[in-house]
Short mmCIF file of C-alpha atoms and ligand atoms in Angstrom, two decimals:
data_model
loop_
_atom_site.label_atom_id
_atom_site.label_comp_id
_atom_site.label_asym_id
_atom_site.label_seq_id
_atom_site.Cartn_x
_atom_site.Cartn_y
_atom_site.Cartn_z
CA MET A 1058 9.94 -23.24 -18.90
CA THR A 1059 13.06 -21.59 -20.32
CA THR A 1060 13.45 -20.27 -23.84
CA PRO A 1061 16.66 -20.70 -25.86
CA ASP A 1062 17.82 -17.24 -24.83
CA GLY A 1063 17.54 -18.27 -21.22
CA PHE A 1064 14.41 -16.28 -20.46
CA GLY A 1065 11.43 -17.98 -18.98
CA ALA A 1066 8.12 -18.00 -20.83
CA ASP A 1067 4.69 -17.81 -19.36
CA ALA A 1068 1.66 -18.53 -21.44
CA ALA A 1069 -0.52 -16.66 -18.97
CA THR A 1070 0.99 -13.34 -20.03
CA ALA A 1071 -1.38 -12.31 -22.78
CA GLN A 1072 -0.45 -9.12 -24.59
CA PRO A 1073 -2.65 -6.20 -23.52
CA PRO A 1074 -4.21 -4.14 -26.35
CA TRP A 1075 -1.58 -1.43 -25.85
CA GLY A 1076 1.25 -3.94 -26.09
CA PHE A 1077 2.83 -5.46 -29.14
CA PRO A 1078 3.77 -8.95 -30.33
CA GLN A 1079 6.93 -10.31 -28.70
CA SER A 1080 9.55 -11.95 -30.86
CA GLY A 1081 10.49 -14.21 -27.98
CA ALA A 1082 8.79 -14.81 -24.67
CA LEU A 1083 9.97 -12.64 -21.82
CA PRO A 1084 10.23 -13.86 -18.26
CA MET A 1085 7.62 -13.78 -15.58
CA PRO A 1086 10.07 -13.05 -12.81
CA GLU A 1087 7.86 -14.24 -9.97
CA THR A 1088 8.07 -17.75 -11.36
CA LEU A 1089 11.84 -17.81 -11.51
CA PRO A 1090 13.76 -19.17 -8.54
CA LEU A 1091 16.77 -17.44 -7.06
CA PRO A 1092 19.72 -19.09 -8.77
CA ALA A 1093 21.88 -20.97 -6.31
CA ALA A 1094 24.83 -18.83 -7.27
CA LEU A 1095 23.02 -15.69 -6.14
CA ALA A 1096 21.92 -17.07 -2.82
CA HIS A 1097 25.22 -16.46 -1.06
CA LEU A 1098 25.20 -12.87 -2.24
CA ALA A 1099 21.70 -12.24 -0.95
CA GLY A 1100 22.36 -13.76 2.44
CA GLY A 1101 24.22 -10.90 4.08
CA PRO A 1102 22.87 -8.25 6.43
CA ARG A 1103 19.86 -6.36 5.08
CA TYR A 1104 20.49 -2.94 6.48
CA TRP A 1105 23.15 -0.36 5.93
CA LEU A 1106 25.77 0.43 8.48
CA PRO A 1107 26.78 4.00 9.21
CA GLU A 1108 30.29 4.65 8.00
CA GLN A 1109 31.46 5.47 11.51
CA PRO A 1110 28.80 4.18 13.87
CA ASP A 1111 28.69 6.17 17.07
CA GLN A 1112 27.72 4.84 20.46
CA ALA A 1113 24.03 5.44 19.97
CA THR A 1114 23.69 3.92 16.55
CA ALA A 1115 26.13 1.09 17.20
CA ALA A 1116 23.75 -0.25 19.80
CA VAL A 1117 20.93 -0.70 17.28
CA ALA A 1118 22.86 -1.28 14.09
CA PRO A 1119 23.17 -4.82 12.80
CA ALA A 1120 26.47 -6.60 13.24
CA ALA A 1121 29.25 -5.47 10.95
CA VAL A 1122 29.91 -7.61 7.91
CA SER A 1123 32.67 -9.98 8.91
CA PRO A 1124 35.22 -11.07 6.33
CA ALA A 1125 33.66 -14.51 6.41
CA THR A 1126 30.19 -13.29 5.46
CA ALA A 1127 31.18 -10.30 3.33
CA PRO A 1128 30.33 -10.74 -0.34
CA PRO A 1129 33.35 -11.46 -2.49
CA ALA A 1130 34.92 -8.49 -4.23
CA VAL A 1131 33.71 -8.16 -7.77
CA THR A 1132 36.12 -8.39 -10.62
CA PRO A 1133 36.40 -5.39 -12.96
CA PRO A 1134 34.33 -5.67 -16.13
CA THR A 1135 35.91 -7.93 -18.67
CA ALA A 1136 35.86 -7.67 -22.44
CA PRO A 1137 32.49 -8.36 -24.01
CA THR A 1138 31.66 -12.05 -23.96
CA ALA A 1139 28.74 -11.65 -26.31
CA PRO A 1140 28.73 -9.98 -29.72
CA THR A 1141 27.59 -6.44 -28.99
CA ALA A 1142 28.18 -2.93 -30.18
CA PRO A 1143 31.23 -1.44 -28.48
CA PRO A 1144 30.47 1.02 -25.69
CA THR A 1145 30.78 4.68 -26.58
CA SER A 1146 33.70 6.56 -25.09
CA PRO A 1147 33.37 7.74 -21.49
CA PRO A 1148 31.76 11.12 -21.00
CA SER A 1149 33.71 14.31 -20.58
CA GLY A 1150 33.14 18.08 -20.38
CA PHE A 1151 31.34 18.16 -17.03
CA ASP A 1152 33.00 18.37 -13.63
CA VAL A 1153 31.20 15.47 -12.07
CA GLU A 1154 33.70 15.20 -9.22
CA ALA A 1155 32.97 18.78 -8.12
CA VAL A 1156 29.25 17.99 -8.11
CA ARG A 1157 29.81 14.74 -6.22
CA ARG A 1158 31.56 16.61 -3.42
CA ASP A 1159 28.28 18.40 -2.72
CA PHE A 1160 26.35 15.16 -2.10
CA PRO A 1161 27.37 13.69 1.26
CA GLN A 1162 25.49 10.44 0.79
CA LEU A 1163 27.60 9.57 -2.24
CA HIS A 1164 30.54 9.22 0.14
CA ARG A 1165 29.12 6.67 2.53
CA GLU A 1166 29.34 2.93 2.54
CA VAL A 1167 26.58 0.38 2.35
CA ASN A 1168 27.20 -3.24 3.24
CA GLY A 1169 30.89 -2.51 3.55
CA ARG A 1170 31.17 -1.08 0.05
CA PRO A 1171 31.18 2.48 -1.30
CA LEU A 1172 27.59 3.33 -2.15
CA VAL A 1173 26.73 3.27 -5.85
CA TRP A 1174 23.40 5.09 -5.99
CA LEU A 1175 21.55 4.01 -9.12
CA ASP A 1176 18.04 4.50 -7.76
CA ASN A 1177 17.59 8.08 -8.89
CA GLY A 1178 14.31 7.26 -10.58
CA ALA A 1179 12.88 6.56 -7.14
CA THR A 1180 14.49 9.59 -5.52
CA THR A 1181 17.58 11.70 -5.94
CA LEU A 1182 20.16 12.43 -3.26
CA LYS A 1183 20.35 15.89 -1.76
CA PRO A 1184 23.27 18.32 -1.98
CA ARG A 1185 24.42 19.76 1.35
CA GLN A 1186 22.99 23.13 0.25
CA VAL A 1187 19.50 21.60 0.38
CA VAL A 1188 20.09 19.86 3.69
CA GLU A 1189 21.39 23.14 5.13
CA ALA A 1190 18.43 25.16 3.83
CA VAL A 1191 15.95 22.76 5.44
CA GLY A 1192 17.96 22.69 8.67
CA GLU A 1193 18.24 26.46 8.73
CA HIS A 1194 14.49 26.89 8.33
CA TYR A 1195 13.78 24.63 11.29
CA ALA A 1196 16.71 25.79 13.41
CA MET A 1197 16.46 29.55 12.93
CA GLY A 1198 13.64 30.49 10.59
CA SER A 1199 10.59 28.55 11.76
CA SER A 1200 7.46 30.50 11.07
CA ASN A 1201 4.27 30.18 9.11
CA VAL A 1202 3.92 32.14 5.89
CA HIS A 1203 1.43 34.65 4.46
CA ARG A 1204 0.24 35.69 7.88
CA GLY A 1205 1.52 37.50 10.92
CA ALA A 1206 3.21 40.86 10.86
CA HIS A 1207 6.42 39.72 12.47
CA THR A 1208 9.86 39.56 10.96
CA LEU A 1209 10.18 35.78 10.81
CA ALA A 1210 6.81 35.43 9.05
CA LYS A 1211 8.00 37.93 6.47
CA GLN A 1212 11.29 36.12 6.03
CA ALA A 1213 9.63 32.72 5.69
CA THR A 1214 7.16 34.16 3.19
CA GLN A 1215 10.00 35.62 1.18
CA VAL A 1216 11.80 32.28 1.00
CA TYR A 1217 8.51 30.57 0.11
CA GLU A 1218 7.73 32.95 -2.73
CA GLU A 1219 11.32 32.83 -3.97
CA GLY A 1220 10.84 29.07 -4.16
CA ARG A 1221 7.80 29.67 -6.34
CA GLN A 1222 9.82 32.01 -8.52
CA ALA A 1223 12.62 29.44 -8.85
CA ALA A 1224 10.05 26.81 -9.92
CA ALA A 1225 8.57 29.23 -12.47
CA GLU A 1226 12.06 29.83 -13.86
CA LEU A 1227 12.82 26.12 -13.96
CA LEU A 1228 9.67 25.48 -15.99
CA GLY A 1229 9.95 28.53 -18.23
CA THR A 1230 6.89 30.53 -17.24
CA PRO A 1231 7.14 34.23 -16.38
CA ASP A 1232 3.91 34.00 -14.32
CA GLN A 1233 4.37 32.82 -10.72
CA GLY A 1234 0.60 32.61 -10.38
CA GLU A 1235 0.82 29.53 -12.58
CA ILE A 1236 2.90 27.67 -9.99
CA VAL A 1237 0.89 25.73 -7.40
CA PHE A 1238 2.71 24.01 -4.55
CA VAL A 1239 1.59 20.44 -3.98
CA ARG A 1240 3.03 17.39 -2.22
CA GLY A 1241 4.40 15.96 -5.45
CA THR A 1242 3.50 14.77 -8.93
CA THR A 1243 0.83 12.43 -7.58
CA GLU A 1244 -1.00 15.21 -5.80
CA ALA A 1245 -0.64 17.50 -8.82
CA VAL A 1246 -2.39 15.04 -11.12
CA ASN A 1247 -5.08 14.35 -8.53
CA LEU A 1248 -5.65 18.10 -8.20
CA VAL A 1249 -6.14 18.49 -11.95
CA ALA A 1250 -8.29 15.36 -12.22
CA GLN A 1251 -10.49 16.35 -9.28
CA SER A 1252 -10.81 20.04 -10.06
CA TRP A 1253 -10.47 20.44 -13.83
CA GLY A 1254 -11.76 16.94 -14.51
CA ARG A 1255 -14.89 17.22 -12.42
CA SER A 1256 -15.93 20.41 -14.16
CA ASN A 1257 -14.84 19.48 -17.70
CA LEU A 1258 -15.50 15.76 -18.18
CA GLY A 1259 -18.85 14.28 -19.08
CA VAL A 1260 -20.42 11.04 -20.19
CA GLY A 1261 -18.55 9.47 -23.09
CA ASP A 1262 -15.65 11.94 -23.02
CA GLU A 1263 -12.26 10.42 -23.60
CA ILE A 1264 -8.97 10.70 -21.74
CA LEU A 1265 -5.99 9.40 -23.68
CA VAL A 1266 -3.31 8.03 -21.37
CA SER A 1267 0.00 6.78 -22.72
CA ALA A 1268 0.88 3.20 -21.87
CA ALA A 1269 4.19 4.48 -20.51
CA GLU A 1270 2.56 6.41 -17.66
CA HIS A 1271 3.43 6.03 -14.02
CA HIS A 1272 0.32 5.01 -12.08
CA SER A 1273 0.08 8.56 -10.79
CA ASN A 1274 -0.80 9.87 -14.27
CA LEU A 1275 -3.31 7.07 -14.81
CA VAL A 1276 -5.16 6.13 -11.61
CA PRO A 1277 -6.36 9.70 -10.83
CA TRP A 1278 -7.85 9.75 -14.34
CA GLN A 1279 -9.49 6.40 -13.79
CA LEU A 1280 -11.07 7.69 -10.58
CA ILE A 1281 -12.56 10.78 -12.18
CA ALA A 1282 -13.51 8.89 -15.35
CA ALA A 1283 -15.55 6.45 -13.26
CA GLU A 1284 -17.28 9.34 -11.53
CA ARG A 1285 -17.99 11.30 -14.72
CA ARG A 1286 -18.64 8.21 -16.85
CA ALA A 1287 -15.79 9.19 -19.15
CA ARG A 1288 -13.51 6.70 -20.87
CA ILE A 1289 -9.76 6.02 -20.60
CA ARG A 1290 -8.06 5.06 -23.86
CA PRO A 1291 -4.42 3.89 -23.84
CA ILE A 1292 -1.90 5.21 -26.34
CA PRO A 1293 0.10 2.08 -27.22
CA LEU A 1294 3.85 1.56 -27.23
CA LEU A 1295 6.21 0.48 -29.97
CA PRO A 1296 8.70 -2.33 -29.22
CA ASP A 1297 11.52 0.12 -28.43
CA GLY A 1298 9.33 1.98 -25.90
CA GLN A 1299 8.31 4.92 -28.06
CA LEU A 1300 4.67 5.97 -28.09
CA ASP A 1301 2.92 4.84 -31.25
CA GLN A 1302 2.26 8.16 -32.97
CA ASP A 1303 0.04 6.65 -35.70
CA ALA A 1304 -2.16 5.09 -33.06
CA TYR A 1305 -2.20 8.39 -31.16
CA ARG A 1306 -3.43 10.27 -34.23
CA ASP A 1307 -6.14 7.63 -34.71
CA LEU A 1308 -7.23 7.85 -31.06
CA LEU A 1309 -7.62 11.63 -31.07
CA GLY A 1310 -11.12 12.75 -31.86
CA SER A 1311 -13.95 15.07 -30.99
CA ARG A 1312 -14.51 13.21 -27.69
CA THR A 1313 -10.91 13.66 -26.52
CA ARG A 1314 -10.81 16.05 -23.57
CA MET A 1315 -7.48 15.25 -21.96
CA VAL A 1316 -4.18 13.64 -22.97
CA ALA A 1317 -2.03 12.39 -20.08
CA LEU A 1318 1.59 12.19 -21.15
CA THR A 1319 4.88 11.51 -19.46
CA HIS A 1320 7.78 13.79 -20.35
CA ALA A 1321 10.18 10.92 -19.53
CA SER A 1322 9.14 7.39 -18.65
CA ASN A 1323 10.32 6.13 -15.28
CA VAL A 1324 10.53 2.57 -16.56
CA LEU A 1325 11.47 2.84 -20.25
CA GLY A 1326 13.34 6.14 -20.22
CA THR A 1327 11.38 7.20 -23.31
CA VAL A 1328 11.08 10.96 -23.90
CA PRO A 1329 7.97 11.33 -26.07
CA PRO A 1330 7.62 14.23 -28.54
CA VAL A 1331 5.48 16.16 -26.07
CA ALA A 1332 5.39 19.45 -28.01
CA GLU A 1333 4.17 17.73 -31.20
CA MET A 1334 1.68 15.57 -29.34
CA THR A 1335 0.38 18.61 -27.46
CA ALA A 1336 -0.08 20.57 -30.69
CA LEU A 1337 -2.08 17.65 -32.10
CA ALA A 1338 -4.22 17.40 -28.96
CA HIS A 1339 -4.94 21.12 -29.11
CA ARG A 1340 -6.30 20.75 -32.64
CA TYR A 1341 -9.07 18.69 -31.08
CA GLY A 1342 -9.58 21.11 -28.23
CA ALA A 1343 -8.10 18.62 -25.74
CA LYS A 1344 -5.88 19.63 -22.81
CA VAL A 1345 -2.57 17.99 -21.98
CA MET A 1346 -1.30 16.96 -18.54
CA VAL A 1347 2.45 16.37 -18.67
CA ASP A 1348 4.13 14.32 -15.95
CA GLY A 1349 7.59 15.81 -15.65
CA ALA A 1350 8.66 13.83 -12.57
CA GLN A 1351 11.52 12.11 -14.38
CA ALA A 1352 12.23 14.90 -16.85
CA VAL A 1353 13.11 17.98 -14.82
CA SER A 1354 16.36 16.73 -13.33
CA HIS A 1355 17.66 15.39 -16.64
CA PHE A 1356 17.10 18.15 -19.17
CA PRO A 1357 15.88 21.76 -19.31
CA VAL A 1358 12.09 22.08 -19.58
CA ASP A 1359 10.10 24.93 -21.09
CA VAL A 1360 6.35 24.66 -20.58
CA THR A 1361 5.81 27.68 -22.81
CA ALA A 1362 7.63 26.01 -25.73
CA LEU A 1363 5.79 22.73 -25.03
CA ASP A 1364 2.49 24.65 -24.80
CA ALA A 1365 1.61 22.24 -21.98
CA ASP A 1366 -1.67 22.97 -20.23
CA PHE A 1367 -0.53 21.32 -17.00
CA TYR A 1368 2.94 20.15 -15.97
CA ALA A 1369 3.90 18.44 -12.70
CA PHE A 1370 7.06 17.45 -10.91
CA SER A 1371 8.18 16.23 -7.47
CA GLY A 1372 10.89 18.02 -5.51
CA HIS A 1373 12.50 14.82 -4.32
CA LYS A 1374 13.35 13.76 -7.88
CA ILE A 1375 15.25 16.98 -8.48
CA PHE A 1376 17.57 16.98 -5.44
CA ALA A 1377 14.97 18.66 -3.15
CA PRO A 1378 13.07 17.27 -0.14
CA THR A 1379 10.19 14.84 -0.22
CA GLY A 1380 6.67 16.12 0.33
CA ILE A 1381 6.98 19.16 -1.91
CA GLY A 1382 6.18 19.37 -5.59
CA VAL A 1383 4.87 21.71 -8.22
CA LEU A 1384 1.90 21.90 -10.52
CA PHE A 1385 2.14 24.32 -13.40
CA GLY A 1386 -1.16 25.23 -15.04
CA LYS A 1387 -1.96 27.84 -17.66
CA ARG A 1388 -3.43 30.86 -15.91
CA GLU A 1389 -6.77 30.79 -17.72
CA LEU A 1390 -7.22 27.11 -16.84
CA LEU A 1391 -6.26 27.50 -13.16
CA GLU A 1392 -8.49 30.56 -12.82
CA ALA A 1393 -11.46 28.62 -14.14
CA MET A 1394 -10.86 25.65 -11.84
CA PRO A 1395 -12.91 25.31 -8.66
CA PRO A 1396 -11.03 24.75 -5.39
CA TRP A 1397 -10.41 21.08 -4.76
CA GLN A 1398 -9.70 21.38 -1.05
CA GLY A 1399 -11.10 23.97 1.31
CA GLY A 1400 -9.56 25.51 4.41
CA GLY A 1401 -7.17 28.21 5.46
CA ASN A 1402 -5.00 30.20 3.07
CA MET A 1403 -7.25 29.63 0.06
CA ILE A 1404 -10.07 32.05 0.87
CA ASP A 1405 -10.77 35.70 0.32
CA SER A 1406 -13.65 36.03 2.80
CA VAL A 1407 -15.70 33.45 4.65
CA GLY A 1408 -19.26 33.72 5.86
CA PHE A 1409 -22.07 31.28 6.41
CA GLU A 1410 -23.94 32.93 3.56
CA GLU A 1411 -21.07 33.13 1.14
CA THR A 1412 -17.39 32.29 0.90
CA THR A 1413 -15.14 33.77 -1.74
CA TYR A 1414 -11.74 32.49 -2.71
CA ALA A 1415 -8.25 33.85 -3.03
CA PRO A 1416 -6.72 34.31 -6.48
CA ILE A 1417 -4.54 31.57 -7.94
CA PRO A 1418 -2.25 29.96 -6.96
CA HIS A 1419 -3.39 30.28 -3.32
CA ARG A 1420 -6.95 29.19 -4.14
CA LEU A 1421 -5.54 25.75 -4.90
CA GLU A 1422 -3.23 25.63 -1.86
CA ALA A 1423 -5.48 25.03 1.15
CA GLY A 1424 -3.79 24.73 4.54
CA THR A 1425 -0.23 25.31 5.67
CA GLY A 1426 2.20 24.28 2.98
CA HIS A 1427 5.49 22.43 3.33
CA ILE A 1428 7.48 25.54 4.13
CA ALA A 1429 10.77 23.80 4.91
CA GLY A 1430 10.24 21.74 1.77
CA VAL A 1431 9.95 24.89 -0.31
CA ALA A 1432 13.11 26.23 1.35
CA GLY A 1433 14.83 23.02 0.25
CA LEU A 1434 13.30 23.16 -3.21
CA ARG A 1435 14.50 26.72 -3.62
CA ALA A 1436 18.01 25.67 -2.62
CA ALA A 1437 17.92 22.69 -5.02
CA LEU A 1438 16.75 24.80 -7.95
CA GLN A 1439 19.34 27.46 -7.16
CA TYR A 1440 21.98 24.71 -7.03
CA LEU A 1441 20.87 23.39 -10.41
CA ALA A 1442 20.66 26.87 -11.95
CA ALA A 1443 24.29 27.48 -10.94
CA LEU A 1444 25.40 24.43 -12.95
CA ASP A 1445 25.92 24.48 -16.69
CA ARG A 1446 22.74 22.55 -17.43
CA GLU A 1447 23.55 21.98 -21.08
CA ALA A 1448 26.85 20.39 -20.11
CA ALA A 1449 25.10 18.37 -17.40
CA THR A 1450 22.53 17.07 -19.87
CA ALA A 1451 25.21 16.25 -22.43
CA TYR A 1452 27.16 14.43 -19.71
CA GLU A 1453 24.13 12.38 -18.74
CA GLU A 1454 23.43 11.56 -22.38
CA GLN A 1455 26.98 10.30 -22.85
CA LEU A 1456 26.85 8.36 -19.60
CA THR A 1457 23.54 6.79 -20.63
CA ALA A 1458 24.97 5.75 -24.01
CA TYR A 1459 28.03 4.35 -22.24
CA ALA A 1460 25.87 2.46 -19.74
CA MET A 1461 23.70 0.99 -22.49
CA GLY A 1462 26.80 -0.14 -24.36
CA MET A 1463 28.32 -1.66 -21.24
CA LEU A 1464 25.11 -3.42 -20.18
CA ALA A 1465 24.96 -4.95 -23.64
CA THR A 1466 28.22 -6.76 -22.83
CA VAL A 1467 26.61 -8.70 -19.98
CA PRO A 1468 25.62 -12.15 -21.23
CA GLY A 1469 21.90 -12.76 -20.93
CA LEU A 1470 21.02 -9.16 -20.15
CA ARG A 1471 17.97 -7.74 -21.88
CA LEU A 1472 17.33 -4.00 -21.84
CA ILE A 1473 13.69 -2.91 -21.83
CA GLY A 1474 13.22 0.43 -23.57
CA THR A 1475 15.69 1.53 -26.22
CA ALA A 1476 13.97 4.56 -27.72
CA PRO A 1477 16.32 7.13 -29.24
CA GLY A 1478 16.98 10.08 -26.93
CA LYS A 1479 15.97 8.19 -23.80
CA ILE A 1480 17.04 9.38 -20.36
CA GLY A 1481 19.33 7.27 -18.17
CA VAL A 1482 16.67 4.87 -16.96
CA LEU A 1483 18.02 1.40 -17.62
CA THR A 1484 15.45 -1.28 -16.99
CA PHE A 1485 16.61 -4.81 -17.61
CA LEU A 1486 16.27 -8.50 -16.98
CA LEU A 1487 19.09 -10.95 -16.50
CA ALA A 1488 18.46 -14.42 -17.88
CA GLY A 1489 17.61 -16.83 -15.12
CA ALA A 1490 17.62 -14.19 -12.37
CA ASP A 1491 14.61 -13.07 -10.39
CA PRO A 1492 14.64 -9.23 -10.42
CA MET A 1493 14.10 -8.88 -6.66
CA ALA A 1494 16.83 -11.38 -5.86
CA LEU A 1495 19.16 -9.71 -8.31
CA ALA A 1496 18.54 -6.29 -6.73
CA GLY A 1497 19.25 -7.89 -3.34
CA ALA A 1498 22.50 -9.31 -4.62
CA LEU A 1499 23.56 -5.94 -6.02
CA ASP A 1500 22.65 -4.32 -2.71
CA GLN A 1501 25.15 -6.58 -1.02
CA GLN A 1502 27.76 -4.98 -3.28
CA GLY A 1503 26.67 -1.49 -2.21
CA ILE A 1504 24.76 -0.93 -5.47
CA ALA A 1505 21.27 0.52 -5.02
CA VAL A 1506 18.88 -0.31 -7.85
CA ARG A 1507 15.15 -0.86 -7.81
CA ALA A 1508 13.29 -4.02 -8.75
CA GLY A 1509 9.57 -4.53 -9.20
CA HIS A 1510 6.85 -2.98 -11.32
CA HIS A 1511 8.09 0.58 -10.85
CA CYS A 1512 4.50 1.84 -10.48
CA ALA A 1513 4.08 1.44 -14.21
CA GLN A 1514 2.40 -1.94 -14.55
CA PRO A 1515 0.82 -1.21 -17.95
CA ALA A 1516 4.21 -0.25 -19.40
CA LEU A 1517 5.79 -3.50 -18.22
CA ALA A 1518 2.71 -5.47 -19.29
CA ALA A 1519 3.20 -4.15 -22.82
CA PHE A 1520 6.46 -6.10 -22.77
CA GLY A 1521 4.82 -9.16 -21.22
CA LEU A 1522 6.45 -8.42 -17.86
CA GLN A 1523 5.43 -7.95 -14.28
CA ALA A 1524 8.78 -6.92 -12.86
CA ALA A 1525 12.26 -5.88 -13.89
CA VAL A 1526 15.41 -4.35 -12.42
CA ARG A 1527 16.00 -0.64 -12.94
CA ALA A 1528 19.25 1.27 -12.67
CA SER A 1529 18.59 4.99 -13.04
CA LEU A 1530 21.28 7.61 -13.50
CA ALA A 1531 21.62 11.20 -12.31
CA LEU A 1532 24.12 13.90 -13.12
CA TYR A 1533 26.40 12.80 -10.24
CA ASN A 1534 26.81 9.23 -11.49
CA THR A 1535 30.03 8.20 -13.13
CA VAL A 1536 31.59 5.76 -15.53
CA GLU A 1537 32.94 4.00 -12.42
CA ASP A 1538 29.39 3.56 -11.11
CA VAL A 1539 28.39 1.96 -14.40
CA ASN A 1540 31.49 -0.23 -14.41
CA THR A 1541 30.79 -1.38 -10.85
CA LEU A 1542 27.23 -2.33 -11.80
CA VAL A 1543 28.35 -4.13 -14.93
CA ALA A 1544 31.10 -5.98 -13.05
CA ALA A 1545 28.62 -7.09 -10.39
CA LEU A 1546 26.18 -8.30 -13.05
CA GLN A 1547 28.94 -10.16 -14.86
CA ASP A 1548 29.94 -11.68 -11.56
CA VAL A 1549 26.39 -12.85 -10.86
CA GLN A 1550 26.12 -14.21 -14.37
CA ALA A 1551 29.46 -16.01 -14.17
CA ARG A 1552 28.49 -17.63 -10.85
CA SER A 1553 25.14 -18.80 -12.17
CA ALA A 1554 26.53 -20.06 -15.49
CA PRO A 1555 27.42 -23.59 -14.30
CA THR A 1556 23.92 -24.15 -12.91
CA ALA A 1557 22.13 -22.51 -15.84
CA GLY A 1558 22.87 -25.26 -18.32
N1 PMP B 2125 5.57 10.09 -12.38
C1 PMP B 2125 6.74 9.50 -12.59
C2 PMP B 2125 7.24 9.36 -14.00
C3 PMP B 2125 7.48 9.01 -11.52
O1 PMP B 2125 8.65 8.42 -11.73
C4 PMP B 2125 6.98 9.16 -10.21
C5 PMP B 2125 7.73 8.63 -9.01
N2 PMP B 2125 8.33 7.41 -9.19
C6 PMP B 2125 5.76 9.80 -10.04
C7 PMP B 2125 5.08 10.26 -11.14
C8 PMP B 2125 5.16 9.99 -8.68
O2 PMP B 2125 5.89 10.89 -7.97
P1 PMP B 2125 5.55 11.17 -6.42
O3 PMP B 2125 5.47 9.83 -5.77
O4 PMP B 2125 6.70 11.99 -5.95
O5 PMP B 2125 4.25 11.89 -6.39
#
């Protein structure tokens, strides 16, 4: 079934309690076929080709795109074909080209086209400084940390602890003991849920979780809630993607122990008023776990100003390697938390009669950490600190406004999440287009976007959706990137127009 605006309707999509009434039905993408006009775009090779394949890679790489099978060049974006607000002027005041020169991957081709990386919500690209720091650790500085009297152990330990210091500075705490290295945001939330949660949650206690959360700030709470017989209560969304503050105030109560809040939604782009919500939670004696995975690379964060109890981020979303992340916790909370994993590095003394533990943060860091990852994280945070972050944030804000204006010119495009002050996460549907097929078609043009549920199924469900396409910006994206995306979408739309009616 297709609604007058071209979007499919599905009666099976009942609104969840944290959702809101829809003015018009939104599509259930799984039920929509790939429009014939898209099929030719999606038919090309699936894998990227190195820019200059050498002997070794040429042997395994798929055949080059021949002119006959290459997707047609897209036309530049045309004037708006639908009545929309005019795009804001292109951003200025930030030397994006200088930044771009530091990111080698931005200068490669994919499917015969210059790469347009708009999948920053999934992971960010790495500047050469980060790649070099990781390479240098493995090539010349390999050693374990915090043990051994030799020179390389001392050097590795110094880099490791400087990484901790850089993370403390990024988050605005003067206390490095409050910085725990973890694998990423997911592990950080699991640590808090398993350690703090197990010793602080009881029968009937309540954990408020915003409906905008990534699964990693929801499922760990569900696991511990089931164990402790506590209850999860969703904070609902408003139609533009903001958190419903009236509902939040109503949900808070004497049973509230924890509030799980994103600092920037990975699917809606919403930046909730975390400081205000935290102050409210504290009035009820509740703690607040802030998921900063999407926030830290987009705007400066200050956990002291937020008064956050816990704050997590993943290195790979802030230009650092995968497998390393940070949990901030207030000292008094971390000190009161029991170890969640046991092993080396986290003990003071071990005996069969009694084992005592190291002070924080080491007590919560069992086993050998991701030392090369910390070297890369340190390099990434140093790289970021050397930029004018205010100018970078302003640039991203302007680029986001420009992108939203430009996307609004694409006929049949529907943006999900329009909260004021949102980050450059642009989740959308295109009338008549299956999100996965659309992402595949864009990939053939060298444009990397993500399609699916974005690990935030409740957030999409609040909009009656199971999947959508997401283009997510970073500080190295440009007006040209946005124009290329918009041109490709217009192209897809133009090709499908004759079959749509
Ligand atoms: N929270 C948010 C908002 C995210 O976007 C992500 C990653 N998509 C995560 C948490 C999980 O991060 P990681 O997989 O690095 O642990």
